[in-house]
XYZ file of C-alpha atoms in Angstrom:
413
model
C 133.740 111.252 92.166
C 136.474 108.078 92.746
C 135.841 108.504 96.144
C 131.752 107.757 96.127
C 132.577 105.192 93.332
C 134.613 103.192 95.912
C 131.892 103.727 98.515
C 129.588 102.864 96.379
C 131.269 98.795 95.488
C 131.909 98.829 99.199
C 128.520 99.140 99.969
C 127.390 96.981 96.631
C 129.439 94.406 98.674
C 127.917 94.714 102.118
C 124.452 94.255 100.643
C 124.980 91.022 98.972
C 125.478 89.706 103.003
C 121.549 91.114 103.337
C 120.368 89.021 100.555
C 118.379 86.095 100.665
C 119.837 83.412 99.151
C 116.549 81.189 99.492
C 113.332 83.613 99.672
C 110.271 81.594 99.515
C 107.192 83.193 98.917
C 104.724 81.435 101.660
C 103.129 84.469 103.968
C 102.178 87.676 102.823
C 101.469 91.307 105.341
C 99.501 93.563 103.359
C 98.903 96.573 104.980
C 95.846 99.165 103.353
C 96.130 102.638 103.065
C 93.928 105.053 105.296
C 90.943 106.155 103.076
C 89.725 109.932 103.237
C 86.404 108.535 103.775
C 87.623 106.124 106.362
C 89.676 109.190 108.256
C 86.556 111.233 108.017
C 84.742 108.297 109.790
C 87.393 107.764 112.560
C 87.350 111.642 112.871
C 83.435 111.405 113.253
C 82.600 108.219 115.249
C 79.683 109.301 116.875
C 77.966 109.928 113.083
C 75.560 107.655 110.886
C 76.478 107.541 107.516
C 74.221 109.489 106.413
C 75.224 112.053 108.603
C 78.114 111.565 108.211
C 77.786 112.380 104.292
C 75.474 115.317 104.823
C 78.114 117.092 107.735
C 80.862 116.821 104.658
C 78.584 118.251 102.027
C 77.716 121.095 104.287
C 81.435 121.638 104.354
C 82.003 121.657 100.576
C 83.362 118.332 100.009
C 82.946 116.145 97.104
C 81.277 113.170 98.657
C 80.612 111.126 95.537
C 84.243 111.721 94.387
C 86.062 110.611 98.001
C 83.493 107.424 97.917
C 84.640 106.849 94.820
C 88.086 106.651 95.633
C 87.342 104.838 99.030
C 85.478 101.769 96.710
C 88.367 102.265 94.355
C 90.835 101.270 96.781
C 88.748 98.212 98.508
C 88.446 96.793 95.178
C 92.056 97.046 93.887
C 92.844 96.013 97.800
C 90.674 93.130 96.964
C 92.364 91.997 93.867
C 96.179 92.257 95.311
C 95.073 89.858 98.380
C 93.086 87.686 96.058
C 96.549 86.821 93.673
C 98.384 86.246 96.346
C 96.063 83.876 97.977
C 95.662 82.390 94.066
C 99.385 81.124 94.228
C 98.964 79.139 97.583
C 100.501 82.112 99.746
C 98.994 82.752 103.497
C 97.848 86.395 104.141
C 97.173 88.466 106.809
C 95.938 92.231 106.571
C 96.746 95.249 108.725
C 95.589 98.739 107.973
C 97.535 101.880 107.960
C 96.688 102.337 111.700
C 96.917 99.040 113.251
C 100.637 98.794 111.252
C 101.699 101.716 113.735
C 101.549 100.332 116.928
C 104.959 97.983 118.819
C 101.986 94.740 118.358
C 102.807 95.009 114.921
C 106.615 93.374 115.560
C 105.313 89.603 116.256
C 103.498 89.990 113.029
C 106.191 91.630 110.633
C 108.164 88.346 111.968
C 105.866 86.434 110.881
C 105.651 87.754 107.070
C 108.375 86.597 104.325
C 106.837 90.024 102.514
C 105.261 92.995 103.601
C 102.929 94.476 100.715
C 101.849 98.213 101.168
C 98.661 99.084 99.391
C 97.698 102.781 98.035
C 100.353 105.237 97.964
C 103.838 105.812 98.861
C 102.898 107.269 102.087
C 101.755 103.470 102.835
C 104.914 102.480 101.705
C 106.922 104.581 104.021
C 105.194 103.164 106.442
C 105.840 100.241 106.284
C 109.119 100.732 105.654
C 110.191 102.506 108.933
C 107.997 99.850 110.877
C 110.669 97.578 108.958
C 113.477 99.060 109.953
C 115.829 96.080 112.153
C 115.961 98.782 115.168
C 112.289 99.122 114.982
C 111.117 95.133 114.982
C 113.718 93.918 117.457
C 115.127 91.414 114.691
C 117.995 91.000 112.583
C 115.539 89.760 109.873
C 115.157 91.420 106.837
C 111.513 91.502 105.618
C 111.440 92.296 102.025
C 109.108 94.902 100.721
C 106.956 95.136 97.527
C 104.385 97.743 97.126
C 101.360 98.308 94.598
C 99.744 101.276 93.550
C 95.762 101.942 94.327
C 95.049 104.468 92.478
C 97.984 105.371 89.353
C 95.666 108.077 88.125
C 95.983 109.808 91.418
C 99.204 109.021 92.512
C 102.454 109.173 91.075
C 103.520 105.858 93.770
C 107.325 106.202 93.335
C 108.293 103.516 95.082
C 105.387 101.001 94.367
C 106.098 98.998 91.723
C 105.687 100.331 87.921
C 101.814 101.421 87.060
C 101.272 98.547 84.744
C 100.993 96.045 87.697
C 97.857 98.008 89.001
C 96.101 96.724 86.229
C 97.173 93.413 86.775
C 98.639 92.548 90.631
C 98.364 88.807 89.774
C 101.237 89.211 87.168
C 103.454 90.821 89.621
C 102.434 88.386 92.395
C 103.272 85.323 89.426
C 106.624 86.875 89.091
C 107.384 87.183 92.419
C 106.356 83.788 93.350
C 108.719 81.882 90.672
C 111.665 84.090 92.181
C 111.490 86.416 88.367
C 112.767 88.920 90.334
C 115.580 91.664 91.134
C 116.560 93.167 94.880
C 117.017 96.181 95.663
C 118.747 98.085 98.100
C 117.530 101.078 99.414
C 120.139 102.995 101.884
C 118.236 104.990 104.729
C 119.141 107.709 106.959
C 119.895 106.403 111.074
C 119.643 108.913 113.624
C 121.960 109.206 116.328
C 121.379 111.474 119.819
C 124.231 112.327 121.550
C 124.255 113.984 124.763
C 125.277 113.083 128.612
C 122.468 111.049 129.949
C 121.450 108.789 127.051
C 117.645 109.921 127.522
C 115.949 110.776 124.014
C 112.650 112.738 124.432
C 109.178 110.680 123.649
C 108.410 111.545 119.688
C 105.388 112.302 118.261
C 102.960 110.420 115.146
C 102.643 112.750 113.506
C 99.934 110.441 111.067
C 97.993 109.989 115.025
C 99.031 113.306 116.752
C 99.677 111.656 120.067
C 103.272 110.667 121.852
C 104.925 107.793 120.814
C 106.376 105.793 124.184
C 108.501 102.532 122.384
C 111.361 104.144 121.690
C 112.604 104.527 125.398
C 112.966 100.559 125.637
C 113.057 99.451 121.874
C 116.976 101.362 121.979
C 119.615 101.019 124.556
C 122.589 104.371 125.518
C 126.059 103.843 124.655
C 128.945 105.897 125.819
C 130.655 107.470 122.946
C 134.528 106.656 122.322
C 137.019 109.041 123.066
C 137.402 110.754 120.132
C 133.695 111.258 119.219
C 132.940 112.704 122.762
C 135.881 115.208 122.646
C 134.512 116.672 119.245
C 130.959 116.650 120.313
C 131.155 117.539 123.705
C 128.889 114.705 124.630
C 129.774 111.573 127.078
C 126.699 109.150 125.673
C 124.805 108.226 121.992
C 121.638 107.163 121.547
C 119.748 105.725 118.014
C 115.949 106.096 117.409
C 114.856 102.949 116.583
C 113.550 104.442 113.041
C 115.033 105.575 110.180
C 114.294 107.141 107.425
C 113.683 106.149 103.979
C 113.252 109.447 102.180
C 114.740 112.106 104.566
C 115.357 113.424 107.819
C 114.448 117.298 108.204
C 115.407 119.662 111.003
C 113.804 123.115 111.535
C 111.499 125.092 113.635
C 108.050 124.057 114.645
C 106.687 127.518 113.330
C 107.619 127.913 109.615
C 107.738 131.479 109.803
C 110.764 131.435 112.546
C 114.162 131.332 111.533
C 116.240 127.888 111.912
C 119.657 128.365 113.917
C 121.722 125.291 113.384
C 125.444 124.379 113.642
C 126.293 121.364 110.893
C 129.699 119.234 111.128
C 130.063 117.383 107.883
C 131.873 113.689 107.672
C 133.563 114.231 110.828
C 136.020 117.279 109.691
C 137.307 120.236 112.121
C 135.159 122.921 110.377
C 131.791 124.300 112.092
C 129.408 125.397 109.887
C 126.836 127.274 111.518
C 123.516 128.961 109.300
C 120.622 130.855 110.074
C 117.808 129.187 107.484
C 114.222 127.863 107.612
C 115.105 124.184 107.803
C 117.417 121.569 106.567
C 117.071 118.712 104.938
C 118.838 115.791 104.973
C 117.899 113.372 102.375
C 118.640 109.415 100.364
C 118.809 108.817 97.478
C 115.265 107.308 97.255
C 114.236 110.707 98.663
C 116.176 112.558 96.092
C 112.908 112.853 94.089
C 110.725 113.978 96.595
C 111.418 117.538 98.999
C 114.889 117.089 97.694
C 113.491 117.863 94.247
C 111.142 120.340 95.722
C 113.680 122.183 97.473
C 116.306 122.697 95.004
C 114.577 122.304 91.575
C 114.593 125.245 89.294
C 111.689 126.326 87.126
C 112.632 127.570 83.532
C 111.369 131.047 84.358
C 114.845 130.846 86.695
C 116.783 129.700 83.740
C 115.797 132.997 81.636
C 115.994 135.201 84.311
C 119.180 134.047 84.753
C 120.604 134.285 81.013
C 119.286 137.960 80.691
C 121.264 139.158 83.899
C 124.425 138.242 81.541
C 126.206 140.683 80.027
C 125.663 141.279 76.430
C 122.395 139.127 76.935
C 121.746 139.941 73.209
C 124.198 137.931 71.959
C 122.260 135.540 69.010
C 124.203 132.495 71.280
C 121.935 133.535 74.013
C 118.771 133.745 72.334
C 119.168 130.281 71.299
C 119.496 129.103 74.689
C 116.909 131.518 76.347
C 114.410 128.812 73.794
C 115.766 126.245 75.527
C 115.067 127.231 78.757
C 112.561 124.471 79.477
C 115.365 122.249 78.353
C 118.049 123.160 80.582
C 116.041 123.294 83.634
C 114.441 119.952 83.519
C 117.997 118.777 82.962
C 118.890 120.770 85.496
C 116.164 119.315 87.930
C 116.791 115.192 86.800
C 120.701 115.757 87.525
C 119.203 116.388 91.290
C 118.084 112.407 91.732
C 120.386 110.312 92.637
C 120.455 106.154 93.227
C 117.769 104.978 95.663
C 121.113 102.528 97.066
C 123.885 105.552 96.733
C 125.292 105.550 100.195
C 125.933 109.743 100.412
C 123.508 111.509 102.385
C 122.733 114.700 100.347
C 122.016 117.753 102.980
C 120.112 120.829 101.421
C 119.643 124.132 103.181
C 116.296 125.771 102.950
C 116.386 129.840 101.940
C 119.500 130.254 103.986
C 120.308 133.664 104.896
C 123.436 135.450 102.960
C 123.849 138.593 104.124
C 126.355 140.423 106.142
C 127.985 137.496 108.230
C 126.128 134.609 107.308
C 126.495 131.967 106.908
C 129.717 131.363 108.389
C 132.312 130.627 106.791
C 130.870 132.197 103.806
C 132.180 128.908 101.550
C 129.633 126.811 103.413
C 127.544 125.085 100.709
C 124.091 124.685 100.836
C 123.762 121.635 99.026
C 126.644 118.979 99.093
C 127.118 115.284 99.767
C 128.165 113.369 102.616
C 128.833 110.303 104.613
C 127.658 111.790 107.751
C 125.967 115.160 109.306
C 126.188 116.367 112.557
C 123.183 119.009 113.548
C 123.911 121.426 116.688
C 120.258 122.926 117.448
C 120.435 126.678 118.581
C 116.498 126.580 117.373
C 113.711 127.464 120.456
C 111.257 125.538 119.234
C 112.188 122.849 116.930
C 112.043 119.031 115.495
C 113.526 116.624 113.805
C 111.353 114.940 111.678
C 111.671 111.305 110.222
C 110.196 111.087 106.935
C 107.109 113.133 107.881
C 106.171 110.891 110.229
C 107.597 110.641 113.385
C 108.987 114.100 115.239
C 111.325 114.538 118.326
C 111.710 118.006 119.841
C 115.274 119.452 119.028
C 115.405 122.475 120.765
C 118.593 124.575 122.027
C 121.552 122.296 122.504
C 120.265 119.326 120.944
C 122.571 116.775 118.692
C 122.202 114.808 116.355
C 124.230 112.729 113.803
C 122.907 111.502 110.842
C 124.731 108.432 108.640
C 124.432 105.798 106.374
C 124.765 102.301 107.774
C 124.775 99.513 104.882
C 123.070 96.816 107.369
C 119.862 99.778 107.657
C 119.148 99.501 103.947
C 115.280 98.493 102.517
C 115.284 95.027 101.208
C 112.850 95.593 98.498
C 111.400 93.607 95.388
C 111.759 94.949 91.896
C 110.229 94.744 88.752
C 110.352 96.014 84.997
């Protein structure tokens, strides 16, 4: 615990050099969620409208209720680029789509604040396309995101529901500098291997190969030490990191995971047969983290009645509070969006007869770093469910915390 409280101030340090010390509000990048009526269109391009509409009725679907949501978003879209424009501040829109592509760069240089619209899948968007490595710049563009549709969607990391109903008060507040930064830490991805090649990735938002990457980063030979340990002569890092988590595991779902992990650098191997692992911030720490490790108070009383004497009075007090304990249980899982610990978390890893090995492997701890040794046949590593490069069979990878990769963001009470 002292040890991650003086990583902790040493980061807390680091990120005051990534502060502005004179942010003026003057340009704004808002970039709009992807619709499900707008998908269904780009998925149907040769349809009318009305055909359009009649194809997804035929199908089941709740027309009225996805048009609904479409208008709902326009409008509050509408409203968000409206206050800023009310407080003398230039704006330019992208949509979820256009924001992918490497033409996005000249624009993101051109923002003092990028403003995701709908949900937090917009707003991991626009974080990775953020991301130093990604843009080509050393410029940190602050982000501030506002939630569409609060009724719908919980929006995490948009700003606090109350601003839905009123964007102009946020955009007031942001404008006169009432403000706090934040720091969010994020997860870079290092491939190490002999040649410095990384294979092309996938979008997985698009479904079609992603070709940047191979110019956008440049190999490095690895120093002495490092390429003893790892067996590797050359390191490469993908230009994009991750916000929530990174997760490595086998394309099929159903096929076990065979992975070797190496945690902050230290002589042990731990090697575990499992279907996936993730490797997750602290901003992530209430998404799959949560999902993955959170316990449901059925759990809890299953638990207490496997004790012995489990008719103990004592016991039936706490078998009432089972709910309790096991949303306690489940909010001691988060931890700080700018803690600078990677937390690593071992899908349904196998425990019988030699697995995993050694048997005091954890699967959950904290970290500094990971290193990830793919035994897998068909596998990926996937960056915050976006963005997937193959990991097959003698793949590595090394996963860390770099305080100059954190998310500038705005925050507000």
């Amino acid at each position: 615990m002292l040890k991650s409280k003086k990583l902790l101030q040493q980061f807390a340090k680091e990120y005051a050099n990534f502060t502005p010390t004179n942010f003026k509000l003057k340009r704004a990048l808002v970039v709009t969620k992807l619709s499900r009526y707008e998908f269904e269109q780009q998925r149907n391009p040769q349809l009318s409208r009305e055909q359009l509409e009649k194809k997804l009725r035929d199908r089941g679907t709740d027309v009225e209720m996805i048009l609904y949501l479409h208008n709902l978003h326009k409008d509050f879209e509408k409203r968000v680029v409206q206050s800023f424009q009310d407080v003398g501040c230039e704006v330019k829109m992208a949509s979820r789509l256009e924001f992918r592509s490497s033409l996005s760069k000249d624009v993101m240089r051109w923002a003092d604040v990028i403003v995701p619209v709908g949900g937090d899948g917009t707003f991991l968007l626009s974080a990775g396309r953020a991301s130093p490595l990604f843009a080509l710049s050393q410029q940190k563009t602050p982000i501030v995101g506002f939630n569409s549709d609060p009724l719908h969607s919980e929006g995490r990391l948009m700003l606090p529901k109350h601003y839905s109903d009123n964007p102009a008060d946020a955009v007031a507040r942001i404008k006169s500098g009432d403000f706090k930064w934040m720091h969010r830490s994020r997860v870079r991805t290092t491939f190490l291997g002999n040649n410095g090649e990384i294979p092309e990735s996938t979008d997985l938002f698009r479904h079609i190969e992603v070709k940047m990457e191979q110019v956008t980063t440049k190999p490095e030979l690895l120093d002495q030490n490092m390429a003893r340990k790892y067996k590797a002569r050359m390191k490469r890092v993908l230009p994009y990191l991750a916000l929530n988590e990174v997760f490595i595991g086998e394309h099929l779902s159903a096929r076990v995971s065979h992975l070797q992990l190496v945690l902050d650098h230290q002589d042990v191997v731990n090697k575990t047969k499992c279907s996936g692992l993730c490797v997750s911030t602290g901003t992530g720490s209430t998404s799959w983290h949560t999902s993955i490790n959170r316990i449901t108070s059925r759990c809890v009383e299953d638990l207490l009645k496997s004790l012995p004497n489990s008719s103990l009075p004592d016991l039936s007090t706490l078998l009432a509070s089972s709910e309790e304990i096991a949303q306690q249980y489940n909010r001691n899982l988060l931890f700080a969006p700018d803690d600078p610990r990677l937390c690593y978390s071992v899908r349904e890893q196998i425990c019988v007869g030699v697995w995993p090995m050694p048997k005091t492997f954890k699967e959950r701890d904290f970290g500094q770093s990971v290193f990830v040794k793919s035994h897998c046949l068909d596998a990926n590593l996937v960056i915050d469910g976006s963005i997937m490069y193959p990991f097959n069979d003698g793949a590595k990878a090394l996963l860390e915390v770099h305080p100059e990769d954190a998310l500038l963001t705005i925050a507000l009470d």
